[in-house]
Coordinates of C-alpha atoms and ligand atoms in Angstrom, one line a residue:
X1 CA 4.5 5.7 -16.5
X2 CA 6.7 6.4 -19.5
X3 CA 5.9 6.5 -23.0
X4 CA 7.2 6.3 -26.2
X5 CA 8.7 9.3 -28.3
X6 CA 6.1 9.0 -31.1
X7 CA 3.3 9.2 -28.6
X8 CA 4.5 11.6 -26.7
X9 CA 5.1 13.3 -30.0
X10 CA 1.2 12.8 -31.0
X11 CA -0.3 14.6 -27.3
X12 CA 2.1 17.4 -28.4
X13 CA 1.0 17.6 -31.8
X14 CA -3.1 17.5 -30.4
X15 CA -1.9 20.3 -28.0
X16 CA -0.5 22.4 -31.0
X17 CA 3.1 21.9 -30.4
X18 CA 4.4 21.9 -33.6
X19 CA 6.2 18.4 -34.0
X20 CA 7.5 17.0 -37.0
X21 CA 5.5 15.3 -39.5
X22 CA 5.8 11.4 -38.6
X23 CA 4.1 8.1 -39.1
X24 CA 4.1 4.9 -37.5
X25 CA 4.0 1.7 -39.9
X26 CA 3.3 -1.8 -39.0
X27 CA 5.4 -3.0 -41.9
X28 CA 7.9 -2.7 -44.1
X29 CA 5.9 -2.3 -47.2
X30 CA 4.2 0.7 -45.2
X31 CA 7.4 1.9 -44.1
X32 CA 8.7 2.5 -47.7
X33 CA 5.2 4.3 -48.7
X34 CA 5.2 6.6 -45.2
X35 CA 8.9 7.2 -46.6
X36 CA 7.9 8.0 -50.1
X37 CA 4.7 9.7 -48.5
X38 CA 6.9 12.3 -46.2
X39 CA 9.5 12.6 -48.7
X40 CA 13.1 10.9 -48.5
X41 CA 15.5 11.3 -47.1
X42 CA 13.3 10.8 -43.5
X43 CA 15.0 9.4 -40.2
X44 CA 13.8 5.8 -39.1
X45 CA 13.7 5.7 -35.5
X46 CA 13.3 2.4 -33.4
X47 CA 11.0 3.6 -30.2
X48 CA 12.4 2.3 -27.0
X49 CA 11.7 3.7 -23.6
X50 CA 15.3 4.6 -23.1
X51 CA 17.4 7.2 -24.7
X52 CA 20.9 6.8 -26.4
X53 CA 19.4 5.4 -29.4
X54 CA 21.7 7.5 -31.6
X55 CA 24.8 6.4 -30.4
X56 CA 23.4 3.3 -30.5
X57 CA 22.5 2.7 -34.0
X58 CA 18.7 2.7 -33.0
X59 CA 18.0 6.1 -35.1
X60 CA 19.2 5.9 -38.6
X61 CA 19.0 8.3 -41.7
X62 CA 17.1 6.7 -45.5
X63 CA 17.6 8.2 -48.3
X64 CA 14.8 6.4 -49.6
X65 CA 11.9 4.5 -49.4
X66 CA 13.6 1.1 -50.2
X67 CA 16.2 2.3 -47.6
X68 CA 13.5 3.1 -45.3
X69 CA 11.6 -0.6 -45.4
X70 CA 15.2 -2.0 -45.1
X71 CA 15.9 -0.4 -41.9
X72 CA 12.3 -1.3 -41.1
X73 CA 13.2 -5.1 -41.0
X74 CA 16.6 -4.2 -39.7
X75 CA 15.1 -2.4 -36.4
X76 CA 12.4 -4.3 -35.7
X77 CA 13.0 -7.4 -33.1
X78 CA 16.2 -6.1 -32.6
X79 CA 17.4 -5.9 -29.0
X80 CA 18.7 -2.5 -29.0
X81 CA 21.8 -1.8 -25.7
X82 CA 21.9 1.9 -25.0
X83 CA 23.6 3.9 -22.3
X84 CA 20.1 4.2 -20.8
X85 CA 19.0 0.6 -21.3
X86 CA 21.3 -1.4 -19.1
X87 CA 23.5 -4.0 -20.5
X88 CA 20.3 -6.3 -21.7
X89 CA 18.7 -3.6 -23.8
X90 CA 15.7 -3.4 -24.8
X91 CA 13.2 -5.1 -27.8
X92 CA 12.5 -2.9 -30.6
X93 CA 8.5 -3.6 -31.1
X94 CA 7.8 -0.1 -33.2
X95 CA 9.9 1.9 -35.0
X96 CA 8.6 5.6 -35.8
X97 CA 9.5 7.2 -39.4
X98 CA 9.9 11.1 -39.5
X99 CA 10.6 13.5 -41.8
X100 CA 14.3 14.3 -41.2
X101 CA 14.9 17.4 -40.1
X102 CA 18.3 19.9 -41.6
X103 CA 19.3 20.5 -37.9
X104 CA 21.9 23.0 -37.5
X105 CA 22.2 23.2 -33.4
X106 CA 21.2 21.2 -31.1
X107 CA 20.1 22.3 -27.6
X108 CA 18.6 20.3 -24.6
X109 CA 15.3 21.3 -23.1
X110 CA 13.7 19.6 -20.1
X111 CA 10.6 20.1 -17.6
X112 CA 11.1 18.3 -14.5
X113 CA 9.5 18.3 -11.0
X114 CA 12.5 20.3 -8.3
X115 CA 11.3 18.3 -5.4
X116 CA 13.4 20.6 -3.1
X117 CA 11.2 23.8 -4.4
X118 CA 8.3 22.2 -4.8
X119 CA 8.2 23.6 -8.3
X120 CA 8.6 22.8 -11.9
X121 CA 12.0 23.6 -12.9
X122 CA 12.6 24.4 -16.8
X123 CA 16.4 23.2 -18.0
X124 CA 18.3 24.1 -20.7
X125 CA 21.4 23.8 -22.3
X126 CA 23.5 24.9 -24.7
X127 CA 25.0 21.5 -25.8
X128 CA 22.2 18.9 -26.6
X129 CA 21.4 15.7 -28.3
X130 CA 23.7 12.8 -27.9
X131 CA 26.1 14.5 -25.9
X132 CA 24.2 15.3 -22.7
X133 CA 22.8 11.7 -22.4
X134 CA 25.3 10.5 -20.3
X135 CA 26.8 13.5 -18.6
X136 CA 24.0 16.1 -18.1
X137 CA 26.8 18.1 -15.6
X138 CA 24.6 20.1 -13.7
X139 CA 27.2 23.5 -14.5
X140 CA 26.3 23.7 -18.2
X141 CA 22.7 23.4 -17.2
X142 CA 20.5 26.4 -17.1
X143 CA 17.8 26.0 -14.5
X144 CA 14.1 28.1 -14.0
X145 CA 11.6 27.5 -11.4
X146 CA 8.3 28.2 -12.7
X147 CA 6.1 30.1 -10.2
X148 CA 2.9 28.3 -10.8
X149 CA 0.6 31.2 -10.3
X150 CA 2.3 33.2 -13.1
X151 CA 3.9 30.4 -15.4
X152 CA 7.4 30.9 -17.1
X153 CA 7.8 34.5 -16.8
X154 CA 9.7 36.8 -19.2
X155 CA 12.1 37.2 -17.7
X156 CA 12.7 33.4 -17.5
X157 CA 12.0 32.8 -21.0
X158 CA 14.6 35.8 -21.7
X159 CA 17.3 34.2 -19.7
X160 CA 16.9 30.8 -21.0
X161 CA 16.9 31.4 -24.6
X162 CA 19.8 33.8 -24.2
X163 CA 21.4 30.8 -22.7
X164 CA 21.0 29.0 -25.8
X165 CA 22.0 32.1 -27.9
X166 CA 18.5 31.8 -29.8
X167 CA 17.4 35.5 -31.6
X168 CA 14.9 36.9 -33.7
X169 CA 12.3 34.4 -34.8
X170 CA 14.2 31.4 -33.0
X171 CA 13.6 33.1 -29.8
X172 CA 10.0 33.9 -30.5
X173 CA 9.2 30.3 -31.3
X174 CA 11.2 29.3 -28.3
X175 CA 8.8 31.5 -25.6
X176 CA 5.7 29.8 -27.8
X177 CA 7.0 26.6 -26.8
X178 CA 8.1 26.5 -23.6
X179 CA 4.6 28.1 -22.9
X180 CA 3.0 25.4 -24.6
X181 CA 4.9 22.7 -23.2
X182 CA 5.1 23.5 -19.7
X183 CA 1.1 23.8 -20.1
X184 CA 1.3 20.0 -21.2
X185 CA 3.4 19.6 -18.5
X186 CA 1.1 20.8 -15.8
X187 CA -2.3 20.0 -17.7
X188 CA -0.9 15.9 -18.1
X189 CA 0.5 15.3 -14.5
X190 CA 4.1 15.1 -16.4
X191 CA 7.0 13.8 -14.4
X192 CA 9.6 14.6 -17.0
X193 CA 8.8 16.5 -20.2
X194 CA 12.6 16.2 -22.4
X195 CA 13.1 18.0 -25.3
X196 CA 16.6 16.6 -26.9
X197 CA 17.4 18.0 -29.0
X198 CA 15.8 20.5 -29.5
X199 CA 16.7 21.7 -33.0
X200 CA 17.8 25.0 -34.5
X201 CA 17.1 24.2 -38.4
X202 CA 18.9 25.7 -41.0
X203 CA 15.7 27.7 -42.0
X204 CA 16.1 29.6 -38.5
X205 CA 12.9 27.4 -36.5
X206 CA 12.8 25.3 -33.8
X207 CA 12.0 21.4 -34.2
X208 CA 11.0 18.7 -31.1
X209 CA 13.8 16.3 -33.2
X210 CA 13.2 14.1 -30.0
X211 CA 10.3 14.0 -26.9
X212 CA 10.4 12.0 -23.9
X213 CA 7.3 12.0 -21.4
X214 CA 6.8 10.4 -18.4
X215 CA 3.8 10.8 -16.0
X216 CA 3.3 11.1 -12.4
X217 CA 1.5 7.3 -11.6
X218 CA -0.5 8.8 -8.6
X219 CA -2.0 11.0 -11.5
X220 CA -3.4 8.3 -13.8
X221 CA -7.0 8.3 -12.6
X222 CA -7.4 11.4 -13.6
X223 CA -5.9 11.0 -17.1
X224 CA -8.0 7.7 -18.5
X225 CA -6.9 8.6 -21.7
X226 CA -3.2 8.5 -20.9
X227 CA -3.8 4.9 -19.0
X228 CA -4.2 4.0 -23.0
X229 CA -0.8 4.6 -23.9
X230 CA 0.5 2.7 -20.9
X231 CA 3.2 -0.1 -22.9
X232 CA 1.9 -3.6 -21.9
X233 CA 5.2 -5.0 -23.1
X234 CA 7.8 -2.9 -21.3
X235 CA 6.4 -4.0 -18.0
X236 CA 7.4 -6.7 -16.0
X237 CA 4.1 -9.0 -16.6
X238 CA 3.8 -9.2 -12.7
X239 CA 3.8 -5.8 -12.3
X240 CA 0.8 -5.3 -14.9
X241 CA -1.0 -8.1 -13.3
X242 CA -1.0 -6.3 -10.4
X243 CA -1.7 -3.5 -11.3
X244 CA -5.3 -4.5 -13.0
X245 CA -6.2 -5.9 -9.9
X246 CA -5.5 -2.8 -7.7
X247 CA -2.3 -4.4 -6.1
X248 CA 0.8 -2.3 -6.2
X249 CA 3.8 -4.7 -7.0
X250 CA 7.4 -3.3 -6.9
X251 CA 10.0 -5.5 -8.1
X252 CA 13.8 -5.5 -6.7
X253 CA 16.7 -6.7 -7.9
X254 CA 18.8 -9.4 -6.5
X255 CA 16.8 -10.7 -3.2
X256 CA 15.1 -13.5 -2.7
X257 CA 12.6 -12.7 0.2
X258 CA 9.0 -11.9 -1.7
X259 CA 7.2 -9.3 0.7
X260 CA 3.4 -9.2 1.4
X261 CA 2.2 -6.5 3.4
X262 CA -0.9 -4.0 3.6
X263 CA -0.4 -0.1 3.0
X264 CA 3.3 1.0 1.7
X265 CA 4.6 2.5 5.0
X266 CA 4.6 -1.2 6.6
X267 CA 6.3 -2.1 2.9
X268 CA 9.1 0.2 3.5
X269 CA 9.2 -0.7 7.2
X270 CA 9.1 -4.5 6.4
X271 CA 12.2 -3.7 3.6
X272 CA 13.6 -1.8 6.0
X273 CA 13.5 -4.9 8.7
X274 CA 14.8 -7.4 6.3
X275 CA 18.1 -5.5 5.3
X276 CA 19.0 -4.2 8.6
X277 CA 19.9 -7.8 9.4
X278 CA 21.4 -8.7 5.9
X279 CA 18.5 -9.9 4.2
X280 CA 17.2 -8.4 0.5
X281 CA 13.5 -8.9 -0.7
X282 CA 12.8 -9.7 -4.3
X283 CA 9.7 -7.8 -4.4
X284 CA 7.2 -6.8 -2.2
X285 CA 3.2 -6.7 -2.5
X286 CA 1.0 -3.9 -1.3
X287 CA -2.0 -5.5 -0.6
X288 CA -3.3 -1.4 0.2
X289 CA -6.2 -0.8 2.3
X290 CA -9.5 -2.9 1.7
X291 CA -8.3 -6.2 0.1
X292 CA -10.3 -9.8 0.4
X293 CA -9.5 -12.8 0.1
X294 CA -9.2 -13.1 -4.0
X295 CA -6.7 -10.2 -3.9
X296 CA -4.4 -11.4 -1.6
X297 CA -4.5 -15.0 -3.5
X298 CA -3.4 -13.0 -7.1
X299 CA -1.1 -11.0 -5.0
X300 CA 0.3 -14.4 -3.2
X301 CA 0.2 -15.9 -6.6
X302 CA 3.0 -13.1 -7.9
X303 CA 4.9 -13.8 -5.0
X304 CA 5.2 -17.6 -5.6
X305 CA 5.5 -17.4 -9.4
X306 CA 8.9 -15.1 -8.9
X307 CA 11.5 -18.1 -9.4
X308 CA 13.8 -16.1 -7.7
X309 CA 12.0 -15.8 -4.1
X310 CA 12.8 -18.9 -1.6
X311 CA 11.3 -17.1 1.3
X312 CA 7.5 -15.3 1.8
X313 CA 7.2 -12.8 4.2
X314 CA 3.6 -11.6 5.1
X315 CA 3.0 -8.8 7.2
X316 CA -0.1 -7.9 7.8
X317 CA -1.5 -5.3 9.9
X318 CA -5.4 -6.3 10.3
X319 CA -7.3 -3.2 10.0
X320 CA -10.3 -3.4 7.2
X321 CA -8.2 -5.6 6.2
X322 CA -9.2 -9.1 7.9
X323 CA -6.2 -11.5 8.3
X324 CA -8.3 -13.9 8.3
X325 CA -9.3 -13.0 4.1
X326 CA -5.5 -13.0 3.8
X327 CA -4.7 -16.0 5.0
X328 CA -7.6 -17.6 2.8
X329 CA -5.9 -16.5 0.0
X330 CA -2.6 -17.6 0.5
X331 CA -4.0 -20.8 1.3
X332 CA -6.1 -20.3 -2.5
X333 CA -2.3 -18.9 -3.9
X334 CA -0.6 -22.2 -2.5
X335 CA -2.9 -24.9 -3.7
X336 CA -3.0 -23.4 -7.1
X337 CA 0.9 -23.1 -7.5
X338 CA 2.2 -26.2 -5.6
X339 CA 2.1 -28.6 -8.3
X340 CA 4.2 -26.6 -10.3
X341 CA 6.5 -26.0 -7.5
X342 CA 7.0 -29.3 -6.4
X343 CA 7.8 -30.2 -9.9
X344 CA 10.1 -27.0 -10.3
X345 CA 12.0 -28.5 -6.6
X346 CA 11.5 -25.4 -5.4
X347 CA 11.2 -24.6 -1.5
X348 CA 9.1 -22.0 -0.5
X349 CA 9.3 -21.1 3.4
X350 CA 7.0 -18.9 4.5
X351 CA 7.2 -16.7 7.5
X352 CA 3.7 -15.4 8.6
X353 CA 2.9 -11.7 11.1
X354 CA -0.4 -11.5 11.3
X355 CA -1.6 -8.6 13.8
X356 CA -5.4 -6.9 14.1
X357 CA -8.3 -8.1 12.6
X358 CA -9.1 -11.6 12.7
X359 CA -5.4 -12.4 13.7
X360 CA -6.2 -15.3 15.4
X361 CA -8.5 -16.9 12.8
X362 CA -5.9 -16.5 10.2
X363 CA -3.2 -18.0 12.0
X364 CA -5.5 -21.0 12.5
X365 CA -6.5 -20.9 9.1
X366 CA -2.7 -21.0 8.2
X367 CA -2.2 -23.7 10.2
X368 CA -4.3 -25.9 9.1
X369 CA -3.1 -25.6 5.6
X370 CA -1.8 -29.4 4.6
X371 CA 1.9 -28.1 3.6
X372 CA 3.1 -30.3 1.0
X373 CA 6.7 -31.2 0.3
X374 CA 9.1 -27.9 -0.1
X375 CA 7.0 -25.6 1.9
X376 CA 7.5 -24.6 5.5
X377 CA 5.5 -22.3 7.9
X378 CA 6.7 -20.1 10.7
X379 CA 4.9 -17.1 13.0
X380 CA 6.3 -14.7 14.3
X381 CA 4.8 -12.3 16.7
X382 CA 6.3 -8.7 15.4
X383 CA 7.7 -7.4 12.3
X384 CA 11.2 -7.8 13.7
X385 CA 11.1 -11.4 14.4
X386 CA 9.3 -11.9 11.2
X387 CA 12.3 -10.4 9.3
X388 CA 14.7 -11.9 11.1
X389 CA 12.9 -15.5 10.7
X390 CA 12.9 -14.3 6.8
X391 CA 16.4 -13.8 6.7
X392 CA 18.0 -16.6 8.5
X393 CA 15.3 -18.8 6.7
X394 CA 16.4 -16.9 2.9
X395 CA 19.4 -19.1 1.4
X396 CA 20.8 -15.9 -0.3
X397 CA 21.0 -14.3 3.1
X398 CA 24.4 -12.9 4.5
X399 CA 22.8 -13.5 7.6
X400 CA 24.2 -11.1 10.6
Ligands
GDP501 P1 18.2 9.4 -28.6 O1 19.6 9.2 -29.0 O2 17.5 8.1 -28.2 O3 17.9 10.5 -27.7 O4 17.4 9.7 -30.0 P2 17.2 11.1 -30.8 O5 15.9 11.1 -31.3 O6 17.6 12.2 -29.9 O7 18.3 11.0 -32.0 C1 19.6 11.0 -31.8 C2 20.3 12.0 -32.7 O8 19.9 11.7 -34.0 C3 19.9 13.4 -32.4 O9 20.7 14.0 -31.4 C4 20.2 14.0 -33.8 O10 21.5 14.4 -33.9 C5 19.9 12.9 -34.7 N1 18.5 13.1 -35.3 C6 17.3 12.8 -34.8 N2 16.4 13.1 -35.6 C7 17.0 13.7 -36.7 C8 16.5 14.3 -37.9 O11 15.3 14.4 -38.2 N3 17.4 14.7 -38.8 C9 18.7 14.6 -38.5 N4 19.6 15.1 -39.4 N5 19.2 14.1 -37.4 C10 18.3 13.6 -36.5
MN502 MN1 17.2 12.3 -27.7

């Protein structure tokens, strides 16, 4: 889960990470009084869960408080393209006003997990802010695994902020905060902590001029409090809807073969299936481990309401999972969403692997399902078959 820079900004500043002062208004009449508030000039930033803003025109300078409510209205609403965005941008829905900041350097300073060490790495770099976005070369990046019975030694912290020539106070501030942050890192699940740029002021301190936070999802339970934050708006609305009813949903781009399955090793195996004979899934459906009926008719529901998917594949392994509830939701899934279809002229075929529990009674069940126009039904007896009824049924298959 990602969130935005002024609310990763806010967990830092609760932590006592000194961030700069910053407000969030709702309009532009509070933008220019935040403005005249924090002192002109501040820097009017459109939050976006992407970075490149800069470049882009999405983080602008006022001089004033007028200025400030004019870039107000400018940002918001505006569909902001970024290096990070991908060429259909991104919505600007909040737009974050900060006191601006006399930045002298700017260096780059990131927490991440090394998946190879099993550690948290700490980078660094010399050359920060706009110009790393794009081409982080791994060569003029510093890099320190954090032991995490000790935390960032010394002797790390020493050869890090050499790296980014800091001295005398600069450097004192700079251990503070690397301690601090890689606590928030550790104490919040991160899965990226970014610093950039971190700023060397004119006044000789540090400043978080820009902080990007992402958590580790498997984390969330613990963190209740962070599940707040989560942006309803940058998700695809299927995804959410999944995700309030304990469904995992994973959307993919360019298939058209929606996946239903139970427990995300048969997912990957079941995606795995489908492209080894030229197929590509649109999405698939983890149904997980003790779903009834109702879930699998929400989770069949997501799968039919993706225009994009002419072909269902469900594979189910029956284990506390009952085929049987399965197939009484898709049955639910299908008499809610055929009208709809029907009008839409859109064919659904569905290719059906039921295995385990109940097996037999939800192939019956399935069966006895009166079809109406535009939907077809096939069983197949293995995961193979099934994927190879998917693709040659799919019309955007290459078929092999
Ligand atoms: P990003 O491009 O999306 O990563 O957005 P940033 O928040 O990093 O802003 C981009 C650039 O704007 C930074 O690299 C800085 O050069 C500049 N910037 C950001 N905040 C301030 C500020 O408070 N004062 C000044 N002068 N420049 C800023
Ligand atoms: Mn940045």
């Amino acid at each position: 889960m990602n969130i935005l820079e002024y609310q990763a900004k806010e967990l830092l500043a609760e932590r006592g990470v000194p961030v700069p002062r910053g407000a969030l208004p709702l309009s532009s009449y509070e933008a220019s009084s935040v403005a005249a508030e924090l002192g002109a000039p501040v820097v009017v930033k459109a939050q976006i869960h992407a970075g490149g803003r800069g470049k882009a025109g999405g983080v602008k300078l006022a001089a004033s408080p007028a200025e400030a409510a004019a870039l107000y209205d400018e940002f918001l609403g505006k569909n902001l393209v970024t290096v990070q965005t991908g060429p259909s941008g991104a919505r600007v829905r909040r737009i974050y006003i900060e006191e601006a900041l006399k930045i002298e350097r700017e260096f780059y300073l990131g927490f991440v997990i090394d998946r190879k060490e099993g550690r948290v790495a700490v980078l660094v770099a010399k050359a920060g802010g706009s110009e790393v976005e794009g081409n982080a070369s791994a060569a003029s990046l510093l890099r320190a695994i954090v032991d995490p019975a000790l935390g960032p030694t010394a002797h790390a912290l020493r050869d890090l902020s050499r790296a980014l020539g800091l001295e005398g106070s600069a450097r004192k501030s700079f251990f503070d905060l690397v301690g601090r942050l890689y606590t928030t890192f550790i104490e919040l699940d991160c899965s990226l902590l970014e610093v950039n740029p971190l700023a060397l002021l004119s006044d000789g301190s540090l400043a978080i001029a820009d902080c990007k936070m992402a958590f580790d999802d498997s984390a969330l339970p613990r963190h209740p409090e962070l599940l707040k934050l989560r942006d309803i708006d940058e998700l695809p609305s299927e995804e959410y809807e999944a995700s309030k009813h304990g469904l995992s949903y994973v959307r993919l781009e360019g298939g058209s073969i929606g996946c239903m399955v139970n427990g995300a090793g048969l997912a990957m195996a079941t995606l795995d299936a489908i492209s080894g004979r030229g197929g590509s899934s649109a999405n698939f459906l983890d149904l997980g481990g003790g779903a009834d009926a109702d879930a699998a008719r929400r989770a069949f529901r997501i799968i039919l309401d993706d225009s994009r998917v002419d072909t269902a594949l469900v594979n189910i392994l029956g284990g506390i999972v009952s085929c049987d509830e399965v197939a009484a939701g898709i049955e639910a899934a299908i008499a809610e969403s055929q009208a709809s279809m029907v009008a839409a002229g859109r064919k659904m075929r569905i290719v059906a692997r039921l295995a385990g529990n109940h097996a037999d009674e939800g192939r019956s069940r399935l069966m006895k399902i009166a079809l109406g126009p535009g939907f077809s039904l096939k069983f197949a007896s293995n995961m193979e078959e099934a994927a190879s009824f998917a693709v040659a049924a799919s019309e955007k298959s290459e078929r092999l």
